[in-house]
Every structure is written in C-alpha cells, then in structure tokens.
JSON list of C-alpha atoms and ligand atoms in Angstrom, two decimals:
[
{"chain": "A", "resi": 1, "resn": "UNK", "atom": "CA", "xyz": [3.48, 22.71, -0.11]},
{"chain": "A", "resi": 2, "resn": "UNK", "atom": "CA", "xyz": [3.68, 19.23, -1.71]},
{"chain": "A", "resi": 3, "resn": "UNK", "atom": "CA", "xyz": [4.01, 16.44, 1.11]},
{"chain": "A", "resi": 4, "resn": "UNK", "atom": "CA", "xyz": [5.07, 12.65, 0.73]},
{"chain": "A", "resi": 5, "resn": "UNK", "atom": "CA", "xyz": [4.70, 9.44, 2.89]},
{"chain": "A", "resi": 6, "resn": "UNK", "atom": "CA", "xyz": [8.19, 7.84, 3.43]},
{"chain": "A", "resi": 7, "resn": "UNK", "atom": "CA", "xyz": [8.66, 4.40, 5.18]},
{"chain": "A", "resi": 8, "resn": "UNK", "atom": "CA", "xyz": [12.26, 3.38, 6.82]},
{"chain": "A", "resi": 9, "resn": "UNK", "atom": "CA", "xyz": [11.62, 0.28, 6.22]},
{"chain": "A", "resi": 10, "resn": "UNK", "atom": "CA", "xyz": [12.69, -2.98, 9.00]},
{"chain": "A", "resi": 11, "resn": "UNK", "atom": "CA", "xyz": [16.15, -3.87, 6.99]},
{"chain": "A", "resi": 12, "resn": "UNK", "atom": "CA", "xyz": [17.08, 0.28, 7.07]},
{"chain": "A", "resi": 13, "resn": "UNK", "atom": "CA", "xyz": [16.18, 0.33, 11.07]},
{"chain": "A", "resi": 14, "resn": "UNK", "atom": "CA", "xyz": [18.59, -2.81, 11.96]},
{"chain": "A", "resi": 15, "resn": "UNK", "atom": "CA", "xyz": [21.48, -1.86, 9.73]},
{"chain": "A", "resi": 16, "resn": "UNK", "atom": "CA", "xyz": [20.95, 1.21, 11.94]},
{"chain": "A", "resi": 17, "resn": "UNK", "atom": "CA", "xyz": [21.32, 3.34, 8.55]},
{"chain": "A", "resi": 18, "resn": "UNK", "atom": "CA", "xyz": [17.97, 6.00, 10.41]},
{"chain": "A", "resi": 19, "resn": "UNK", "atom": "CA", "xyz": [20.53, 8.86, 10.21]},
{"chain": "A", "resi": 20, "resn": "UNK", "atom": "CA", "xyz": [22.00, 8.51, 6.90]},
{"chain": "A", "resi": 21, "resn": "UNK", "atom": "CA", "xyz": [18.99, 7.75, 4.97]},
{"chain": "A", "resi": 22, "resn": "UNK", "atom": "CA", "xyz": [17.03, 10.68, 6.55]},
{"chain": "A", "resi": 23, "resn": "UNK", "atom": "CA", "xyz": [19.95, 13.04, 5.57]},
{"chain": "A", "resi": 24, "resn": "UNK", "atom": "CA", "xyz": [19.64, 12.23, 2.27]},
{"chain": "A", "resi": 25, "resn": "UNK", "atom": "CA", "xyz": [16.36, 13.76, 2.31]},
{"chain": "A", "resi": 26, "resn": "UNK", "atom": "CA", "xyz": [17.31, 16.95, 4.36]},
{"chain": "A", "resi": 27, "resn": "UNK", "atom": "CA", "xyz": [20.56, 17.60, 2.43]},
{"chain": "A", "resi": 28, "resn": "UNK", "atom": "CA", "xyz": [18.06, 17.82, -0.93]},
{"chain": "A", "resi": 29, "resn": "UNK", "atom": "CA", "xyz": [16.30, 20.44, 0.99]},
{"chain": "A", "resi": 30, "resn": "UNK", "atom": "CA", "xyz": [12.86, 18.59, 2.34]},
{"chain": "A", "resi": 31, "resn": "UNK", "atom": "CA", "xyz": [11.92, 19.11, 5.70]},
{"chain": "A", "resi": 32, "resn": "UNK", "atom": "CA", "xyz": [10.87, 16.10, 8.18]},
{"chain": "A", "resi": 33, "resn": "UNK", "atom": "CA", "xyz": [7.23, 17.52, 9.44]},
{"chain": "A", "resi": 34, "resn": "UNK", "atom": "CA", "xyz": [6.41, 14.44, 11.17]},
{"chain": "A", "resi": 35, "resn": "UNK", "atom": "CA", "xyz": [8.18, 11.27, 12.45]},
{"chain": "A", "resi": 36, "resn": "UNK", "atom": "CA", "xyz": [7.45, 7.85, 14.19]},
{"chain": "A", "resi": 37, "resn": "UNK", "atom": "CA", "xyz": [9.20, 4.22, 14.73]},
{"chain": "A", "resi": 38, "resn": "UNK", "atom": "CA", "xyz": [7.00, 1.76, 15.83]},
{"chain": "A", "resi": 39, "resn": "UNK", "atom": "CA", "xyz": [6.63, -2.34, 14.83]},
{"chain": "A", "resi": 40, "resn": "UNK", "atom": "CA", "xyz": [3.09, -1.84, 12.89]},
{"chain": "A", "resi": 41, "resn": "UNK", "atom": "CA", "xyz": [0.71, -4.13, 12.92]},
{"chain": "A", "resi": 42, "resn": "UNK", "atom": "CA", "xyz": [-0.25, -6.87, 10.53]},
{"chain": "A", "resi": 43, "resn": "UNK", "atom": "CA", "xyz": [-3.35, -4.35, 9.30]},
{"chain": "A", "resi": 44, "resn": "UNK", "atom": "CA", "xyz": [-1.87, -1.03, 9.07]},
{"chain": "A", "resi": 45, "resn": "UNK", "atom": "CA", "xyz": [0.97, -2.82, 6.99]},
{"chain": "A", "resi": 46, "resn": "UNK", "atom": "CA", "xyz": [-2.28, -4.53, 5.18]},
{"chain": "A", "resi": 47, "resn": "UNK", "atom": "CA", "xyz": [-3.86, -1.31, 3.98]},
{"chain": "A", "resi": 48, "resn": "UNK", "atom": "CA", "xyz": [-0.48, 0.55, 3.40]},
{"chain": "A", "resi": 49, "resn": "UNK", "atom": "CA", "xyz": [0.01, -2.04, 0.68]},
{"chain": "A", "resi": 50, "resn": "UNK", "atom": "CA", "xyz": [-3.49, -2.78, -0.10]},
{"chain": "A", "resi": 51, "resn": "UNK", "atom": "CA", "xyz": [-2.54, -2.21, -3.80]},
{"chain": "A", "resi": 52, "resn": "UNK", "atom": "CA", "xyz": [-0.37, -4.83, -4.33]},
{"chain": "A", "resi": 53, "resn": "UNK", "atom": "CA", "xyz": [-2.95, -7.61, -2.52]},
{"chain": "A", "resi": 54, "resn": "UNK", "atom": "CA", "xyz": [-2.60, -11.10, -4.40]},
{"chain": "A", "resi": 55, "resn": "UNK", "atom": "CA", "xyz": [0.70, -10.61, -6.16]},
{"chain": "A", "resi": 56, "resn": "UNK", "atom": "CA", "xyz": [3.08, -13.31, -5.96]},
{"chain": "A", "resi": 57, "resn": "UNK", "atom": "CA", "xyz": [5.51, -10.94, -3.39]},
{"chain": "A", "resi": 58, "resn": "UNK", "atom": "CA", "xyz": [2.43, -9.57, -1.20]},
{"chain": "A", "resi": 59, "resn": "UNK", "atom": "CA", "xyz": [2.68, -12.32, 1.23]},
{"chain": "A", "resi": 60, "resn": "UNK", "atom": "CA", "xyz": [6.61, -11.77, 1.93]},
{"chain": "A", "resi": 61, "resn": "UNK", "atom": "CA", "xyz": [6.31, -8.04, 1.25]},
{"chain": "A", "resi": 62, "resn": "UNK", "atom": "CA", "xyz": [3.63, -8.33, 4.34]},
{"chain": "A", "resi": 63, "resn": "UNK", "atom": "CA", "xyz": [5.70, -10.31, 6.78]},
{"chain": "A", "resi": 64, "resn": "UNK", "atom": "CA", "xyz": [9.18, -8.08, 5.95]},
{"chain": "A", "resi": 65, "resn": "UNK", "atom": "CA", "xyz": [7.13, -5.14, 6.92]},
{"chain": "A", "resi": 66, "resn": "UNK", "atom": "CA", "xyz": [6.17, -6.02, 10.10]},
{"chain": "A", "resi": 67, "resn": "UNK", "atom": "CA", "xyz": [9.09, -8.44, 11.38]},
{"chain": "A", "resi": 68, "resn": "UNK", "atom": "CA", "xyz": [10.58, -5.35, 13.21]},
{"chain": "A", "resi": 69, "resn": "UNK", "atom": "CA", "xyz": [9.87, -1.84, 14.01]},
{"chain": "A", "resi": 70, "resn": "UNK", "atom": "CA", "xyz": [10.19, 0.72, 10.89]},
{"chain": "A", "resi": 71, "resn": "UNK", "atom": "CA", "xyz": [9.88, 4.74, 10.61]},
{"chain": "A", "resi": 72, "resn": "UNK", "atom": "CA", "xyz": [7.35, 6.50, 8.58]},
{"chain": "A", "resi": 73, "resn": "UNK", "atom": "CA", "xyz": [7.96, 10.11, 8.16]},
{"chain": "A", "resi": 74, "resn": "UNK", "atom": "CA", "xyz": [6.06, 12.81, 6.11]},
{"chain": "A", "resi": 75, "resn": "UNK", "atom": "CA", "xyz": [8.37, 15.28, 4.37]},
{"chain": "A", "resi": 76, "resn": "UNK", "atom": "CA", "xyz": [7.66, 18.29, 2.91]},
{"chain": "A", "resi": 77, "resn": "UNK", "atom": "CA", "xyz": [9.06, 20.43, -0.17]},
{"chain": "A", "resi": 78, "resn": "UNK", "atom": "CA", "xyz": [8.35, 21.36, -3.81]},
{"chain": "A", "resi": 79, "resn": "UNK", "atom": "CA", "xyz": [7.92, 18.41, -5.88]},
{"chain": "A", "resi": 80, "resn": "UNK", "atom": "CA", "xyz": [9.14, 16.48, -2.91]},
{"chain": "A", "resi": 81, "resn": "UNK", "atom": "CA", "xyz": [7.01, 13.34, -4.27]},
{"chain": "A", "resi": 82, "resn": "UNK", "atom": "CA", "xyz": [9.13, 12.79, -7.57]},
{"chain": "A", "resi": 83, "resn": "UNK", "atom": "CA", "xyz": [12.02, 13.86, -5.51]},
{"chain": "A", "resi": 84, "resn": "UNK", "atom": "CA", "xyz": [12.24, 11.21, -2.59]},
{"chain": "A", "resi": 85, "resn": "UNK", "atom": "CA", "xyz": [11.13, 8.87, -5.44]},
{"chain": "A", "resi": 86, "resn": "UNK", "atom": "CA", "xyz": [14.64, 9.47, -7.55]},
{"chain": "A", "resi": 87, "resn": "UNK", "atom": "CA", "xyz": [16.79, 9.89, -4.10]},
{"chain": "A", "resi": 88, "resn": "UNK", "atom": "CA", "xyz": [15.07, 6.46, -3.00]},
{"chain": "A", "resi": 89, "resn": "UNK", "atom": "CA", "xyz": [16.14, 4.87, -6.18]},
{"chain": "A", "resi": 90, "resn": "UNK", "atom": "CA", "xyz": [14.17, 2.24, -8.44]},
{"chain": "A", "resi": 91, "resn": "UNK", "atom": "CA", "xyz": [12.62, -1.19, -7.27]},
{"chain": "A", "resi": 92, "resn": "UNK", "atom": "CA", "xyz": [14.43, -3.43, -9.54]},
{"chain": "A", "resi": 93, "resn": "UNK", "atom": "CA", "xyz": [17.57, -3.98, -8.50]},
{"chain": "A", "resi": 94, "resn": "UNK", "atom": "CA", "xyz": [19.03, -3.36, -12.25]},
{"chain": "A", "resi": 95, "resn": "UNK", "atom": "CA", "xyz": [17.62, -0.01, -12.99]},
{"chain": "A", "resi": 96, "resn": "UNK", "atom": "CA", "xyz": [18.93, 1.89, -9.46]},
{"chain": "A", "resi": 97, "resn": "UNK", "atom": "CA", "xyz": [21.58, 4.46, -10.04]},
{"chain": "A", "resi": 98, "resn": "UNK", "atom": "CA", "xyz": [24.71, 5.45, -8.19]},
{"chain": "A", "resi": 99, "resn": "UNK", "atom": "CA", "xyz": [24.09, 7.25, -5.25]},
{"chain": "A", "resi": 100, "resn": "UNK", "atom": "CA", "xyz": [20.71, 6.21, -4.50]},
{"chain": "A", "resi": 101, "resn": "UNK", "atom": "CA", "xyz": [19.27, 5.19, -1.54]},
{"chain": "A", "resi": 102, "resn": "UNK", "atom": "CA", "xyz": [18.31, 1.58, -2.55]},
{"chain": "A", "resi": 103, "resn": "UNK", "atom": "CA", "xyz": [22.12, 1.01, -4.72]},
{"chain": "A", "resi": 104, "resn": "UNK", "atom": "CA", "xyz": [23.77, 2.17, -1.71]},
{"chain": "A", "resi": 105, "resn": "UNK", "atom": "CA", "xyz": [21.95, -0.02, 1.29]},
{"chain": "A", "resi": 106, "resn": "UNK", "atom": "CA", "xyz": [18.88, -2.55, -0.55]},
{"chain": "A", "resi": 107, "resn": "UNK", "atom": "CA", "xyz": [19.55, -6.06, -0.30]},
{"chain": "A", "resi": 108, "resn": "UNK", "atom": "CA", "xyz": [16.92, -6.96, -3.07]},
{"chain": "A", "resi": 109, "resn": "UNK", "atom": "CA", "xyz": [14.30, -6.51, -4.62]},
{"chain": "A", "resi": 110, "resn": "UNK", "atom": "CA", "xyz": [11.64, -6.99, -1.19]},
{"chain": "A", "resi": 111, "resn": "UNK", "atom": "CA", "xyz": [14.51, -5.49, 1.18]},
{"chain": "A", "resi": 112, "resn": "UNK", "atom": "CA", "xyz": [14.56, -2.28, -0.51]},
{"chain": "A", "resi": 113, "resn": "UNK", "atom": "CA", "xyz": [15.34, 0.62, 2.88]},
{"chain": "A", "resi": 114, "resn": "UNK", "atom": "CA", "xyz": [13.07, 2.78, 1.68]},
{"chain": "A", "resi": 115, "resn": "UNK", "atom": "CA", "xyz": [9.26, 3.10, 0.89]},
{"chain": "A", "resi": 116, "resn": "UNK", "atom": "CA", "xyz": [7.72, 6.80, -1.12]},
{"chain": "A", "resi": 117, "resn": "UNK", "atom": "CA", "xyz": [4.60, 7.67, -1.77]},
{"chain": "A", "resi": 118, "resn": "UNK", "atom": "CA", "xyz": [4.17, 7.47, -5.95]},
{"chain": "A", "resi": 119, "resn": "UNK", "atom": "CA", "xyz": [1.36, 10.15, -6.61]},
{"chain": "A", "resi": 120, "resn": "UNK", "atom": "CA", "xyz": [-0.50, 13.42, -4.50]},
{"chain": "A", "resi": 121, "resn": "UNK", "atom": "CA", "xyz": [-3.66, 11.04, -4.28]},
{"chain": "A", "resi": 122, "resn": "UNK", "atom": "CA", "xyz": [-1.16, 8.34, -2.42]},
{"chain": "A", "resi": 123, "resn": "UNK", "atom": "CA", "xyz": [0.69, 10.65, -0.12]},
{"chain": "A", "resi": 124, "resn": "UNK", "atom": "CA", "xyz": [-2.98, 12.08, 1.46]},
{"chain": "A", "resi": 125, "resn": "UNK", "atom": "CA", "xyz": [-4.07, 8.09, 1.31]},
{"chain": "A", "resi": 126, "resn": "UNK", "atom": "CA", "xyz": [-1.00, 7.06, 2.98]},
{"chain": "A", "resi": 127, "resn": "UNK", "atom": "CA", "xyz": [-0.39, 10.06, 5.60]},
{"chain": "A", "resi": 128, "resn": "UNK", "atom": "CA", "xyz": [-4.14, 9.57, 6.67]},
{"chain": "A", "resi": 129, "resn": "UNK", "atom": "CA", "xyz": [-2.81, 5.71, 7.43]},
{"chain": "A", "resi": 130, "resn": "UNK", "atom": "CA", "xyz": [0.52, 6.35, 9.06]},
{"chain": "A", "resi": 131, "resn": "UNK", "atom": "CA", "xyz": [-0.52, 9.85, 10.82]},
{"chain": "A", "resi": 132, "resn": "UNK", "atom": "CA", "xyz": [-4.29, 9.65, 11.53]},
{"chain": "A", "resi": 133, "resn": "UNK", "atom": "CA", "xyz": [-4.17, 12.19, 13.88]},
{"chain": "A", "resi": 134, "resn": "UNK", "atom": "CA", "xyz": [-2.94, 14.74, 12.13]},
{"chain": "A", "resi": 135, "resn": "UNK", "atom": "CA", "xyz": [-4.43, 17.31, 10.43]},
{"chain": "A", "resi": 136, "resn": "UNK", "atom": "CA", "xyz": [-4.65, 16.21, 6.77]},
{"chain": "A", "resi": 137, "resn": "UNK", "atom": "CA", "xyz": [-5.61, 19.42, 5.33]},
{"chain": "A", "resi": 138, "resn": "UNK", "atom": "CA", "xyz": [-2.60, 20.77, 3.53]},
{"chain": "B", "resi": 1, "resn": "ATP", "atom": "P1", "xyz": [7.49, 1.31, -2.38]},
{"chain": "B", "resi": 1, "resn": "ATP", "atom": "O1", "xyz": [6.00, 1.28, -2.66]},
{"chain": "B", "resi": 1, "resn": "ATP", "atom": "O2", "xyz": [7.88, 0.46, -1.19]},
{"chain": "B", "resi": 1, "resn": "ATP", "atom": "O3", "xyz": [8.05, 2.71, -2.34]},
{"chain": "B", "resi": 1, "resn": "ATP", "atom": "P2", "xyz": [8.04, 0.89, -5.12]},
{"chain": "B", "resi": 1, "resn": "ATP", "atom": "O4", "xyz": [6.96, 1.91, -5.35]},
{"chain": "B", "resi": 1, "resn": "ATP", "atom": "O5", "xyz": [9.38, 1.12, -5.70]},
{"chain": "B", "resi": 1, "resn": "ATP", "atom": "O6", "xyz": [8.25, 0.64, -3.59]},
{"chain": "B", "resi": 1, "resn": "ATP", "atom": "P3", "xyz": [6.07, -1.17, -5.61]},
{"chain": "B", "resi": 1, "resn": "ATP", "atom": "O7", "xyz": [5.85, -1.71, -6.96]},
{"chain": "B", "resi": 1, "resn": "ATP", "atom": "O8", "xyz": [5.07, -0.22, -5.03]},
{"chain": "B", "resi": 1, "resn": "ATP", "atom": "O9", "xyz": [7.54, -0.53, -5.58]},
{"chain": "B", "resi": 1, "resn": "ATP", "atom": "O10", "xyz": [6.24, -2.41, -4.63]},
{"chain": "B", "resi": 1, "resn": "ATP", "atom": "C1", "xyz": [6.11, -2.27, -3.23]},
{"chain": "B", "resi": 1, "resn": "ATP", "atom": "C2", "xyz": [7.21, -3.05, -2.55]},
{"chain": "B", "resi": 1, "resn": "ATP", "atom": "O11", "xyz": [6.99, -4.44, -2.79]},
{"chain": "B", "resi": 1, "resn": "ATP", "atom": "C3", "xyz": [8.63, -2.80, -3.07]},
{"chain": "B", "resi": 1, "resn": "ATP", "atom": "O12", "xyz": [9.25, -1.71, -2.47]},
{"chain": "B", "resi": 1, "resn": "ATP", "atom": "C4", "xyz": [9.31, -4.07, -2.70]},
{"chain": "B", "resi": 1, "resn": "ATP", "atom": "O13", "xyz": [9.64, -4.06, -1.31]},
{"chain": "B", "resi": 1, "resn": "ATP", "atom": "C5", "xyz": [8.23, -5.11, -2.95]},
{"chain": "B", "resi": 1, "resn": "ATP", "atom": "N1", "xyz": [8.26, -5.65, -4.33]},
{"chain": "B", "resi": 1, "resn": "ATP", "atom": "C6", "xyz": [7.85, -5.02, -5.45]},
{"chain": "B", "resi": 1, "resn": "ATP", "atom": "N2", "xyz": [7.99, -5.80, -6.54]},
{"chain": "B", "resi": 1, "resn": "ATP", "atom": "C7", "xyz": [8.50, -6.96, -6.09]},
{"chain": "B", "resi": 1, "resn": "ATP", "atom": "C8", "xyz": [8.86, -8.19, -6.71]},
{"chain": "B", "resi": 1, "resn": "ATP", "atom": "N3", "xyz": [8.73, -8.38, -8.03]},
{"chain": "B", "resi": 1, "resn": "ATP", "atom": "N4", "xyz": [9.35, -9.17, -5.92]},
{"chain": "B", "resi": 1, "resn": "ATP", "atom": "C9", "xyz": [9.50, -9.02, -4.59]},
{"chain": "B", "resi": 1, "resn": "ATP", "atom": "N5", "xyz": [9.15, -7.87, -3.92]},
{"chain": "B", "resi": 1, "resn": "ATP", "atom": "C10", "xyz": [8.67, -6.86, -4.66]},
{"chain": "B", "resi": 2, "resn": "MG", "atom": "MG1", "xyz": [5.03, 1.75, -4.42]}
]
C-alpha cells in the first residue's frame, strides 16, 4: 500500500487545528500508521528540506520549522501521495482551492499547516528521516 510523509507544521500545532487537519485525511479514507509531535531539531529540519538549500525562503522556511513543536505522521492508502497533496492544497497562495487544507488555515506562502511528501522516492526518503526506527520495508 502506497504511504506518504505528512508534517503538521508549527503554525497548524498553535492554532491547535491537530484534530481537524488530521480528519481531513481520515474522512478521505487514509489511515494514520504512525504519529509523533516533537520540536525537531535544527538538522532533522535541515535534511527534511535539504532540497530547497540556498533558495531565497530556505533560511525562514528553516527557522518556521523548528520555532515550535510540529507532527509528522505517515499515512497510508491507494494513491494516498497525490491525494494528501490535493487535500493539502497548493503552495502559492493564488492557486489553493476551496476546501483545502492550506485555503482554509495557511497564513502565507512559508506558513502553509501542512507539509506532503511529492513522489514514492520522497515518502521512503522522508519516512526514513521522521521514523528511523521503523521498518521501512513496505
Ligand atoms: P511542502 O514541501 O512543505 O509540502 P510544497 O511541496 O507545496 O510544500 P515546496 O516547493 O516543496 O512546496 O516548498 C517547501 C516549503 O517552503 C513550502 O511548503 C513553504 O512553506 C516554503 N516555500 C516554498 N516556496 C516559497 C516561497 N516562494 N517563499 C516562501 N516560502 C516558500
Ligand atoms: Mg515540497
């Protein structure tokens, strides 16, 4: 079964919106098969976001991640990767749709609620980071 890397991200956690985003996610039919909240540190956020390293937004993007503690979950379901990436909604602020995650609760474009994992080869990358002691086979 498919599996994806989600991230309740610091703005999420102190609008205590935990409950509401992770229904979202259950009433689509994904199951939560792992959960943690925890204030990561500066180098787990580091290698979580290695991809986007120099960019003008990295910096910010960094310190926003790990100002306060966040939840990273792994759900599971079929196609659940392109799924939790249409229920999150898009990054830019213009292009999110009603009833999204992000239209309903982001603040902007860095304060977005919600992280996804974008591709399989992401979502093993990413679960090894968040969950290394679980068993990554799928
Ligand atoms: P995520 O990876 O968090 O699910 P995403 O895949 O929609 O989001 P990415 O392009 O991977 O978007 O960017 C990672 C994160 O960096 C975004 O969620 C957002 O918090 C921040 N970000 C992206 N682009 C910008 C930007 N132009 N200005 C400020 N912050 C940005
Ligand atoms: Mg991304």
């Amino acid at each position: 079964m498919e599996r994806t890397l989600v991230l309740i991200k610091p703005d999420a956690v102190e609008q205590n919106i935990i409950g509401n985003i992770i229904s979202c996610y259950e009433s689509a039919g994904l199951k939560v098969t792992a959960l943690k909240m925890e204030q990561v540190e500066r180098k787990v956020a580091e290698e979580h976001y290695k991809e986007h390293y120099g960019k003008s937004f990295y910096n910010s993007l960094i310190e926003f991640i790990i100002r306060s503690p966040l939840c990273a979950l792994i759900l599971e379901g079929k196609d659940c990767i392109d799924k939790v990436r249409e229920i999150n909604g898009a990054t830019n602020p213009k292009e999110q749709k009603e009833g999204t995650i992000r239209k309903k609760y982001a603040k902007g474009i860095t304060e977005n609620c919600v992280h996804a994992s974008d591709s399989v080869e992401s979502s093993e990358r990413e679960i090894k980071i968040w969950f290394p002691n679980l068993n990554n086979k799928k």
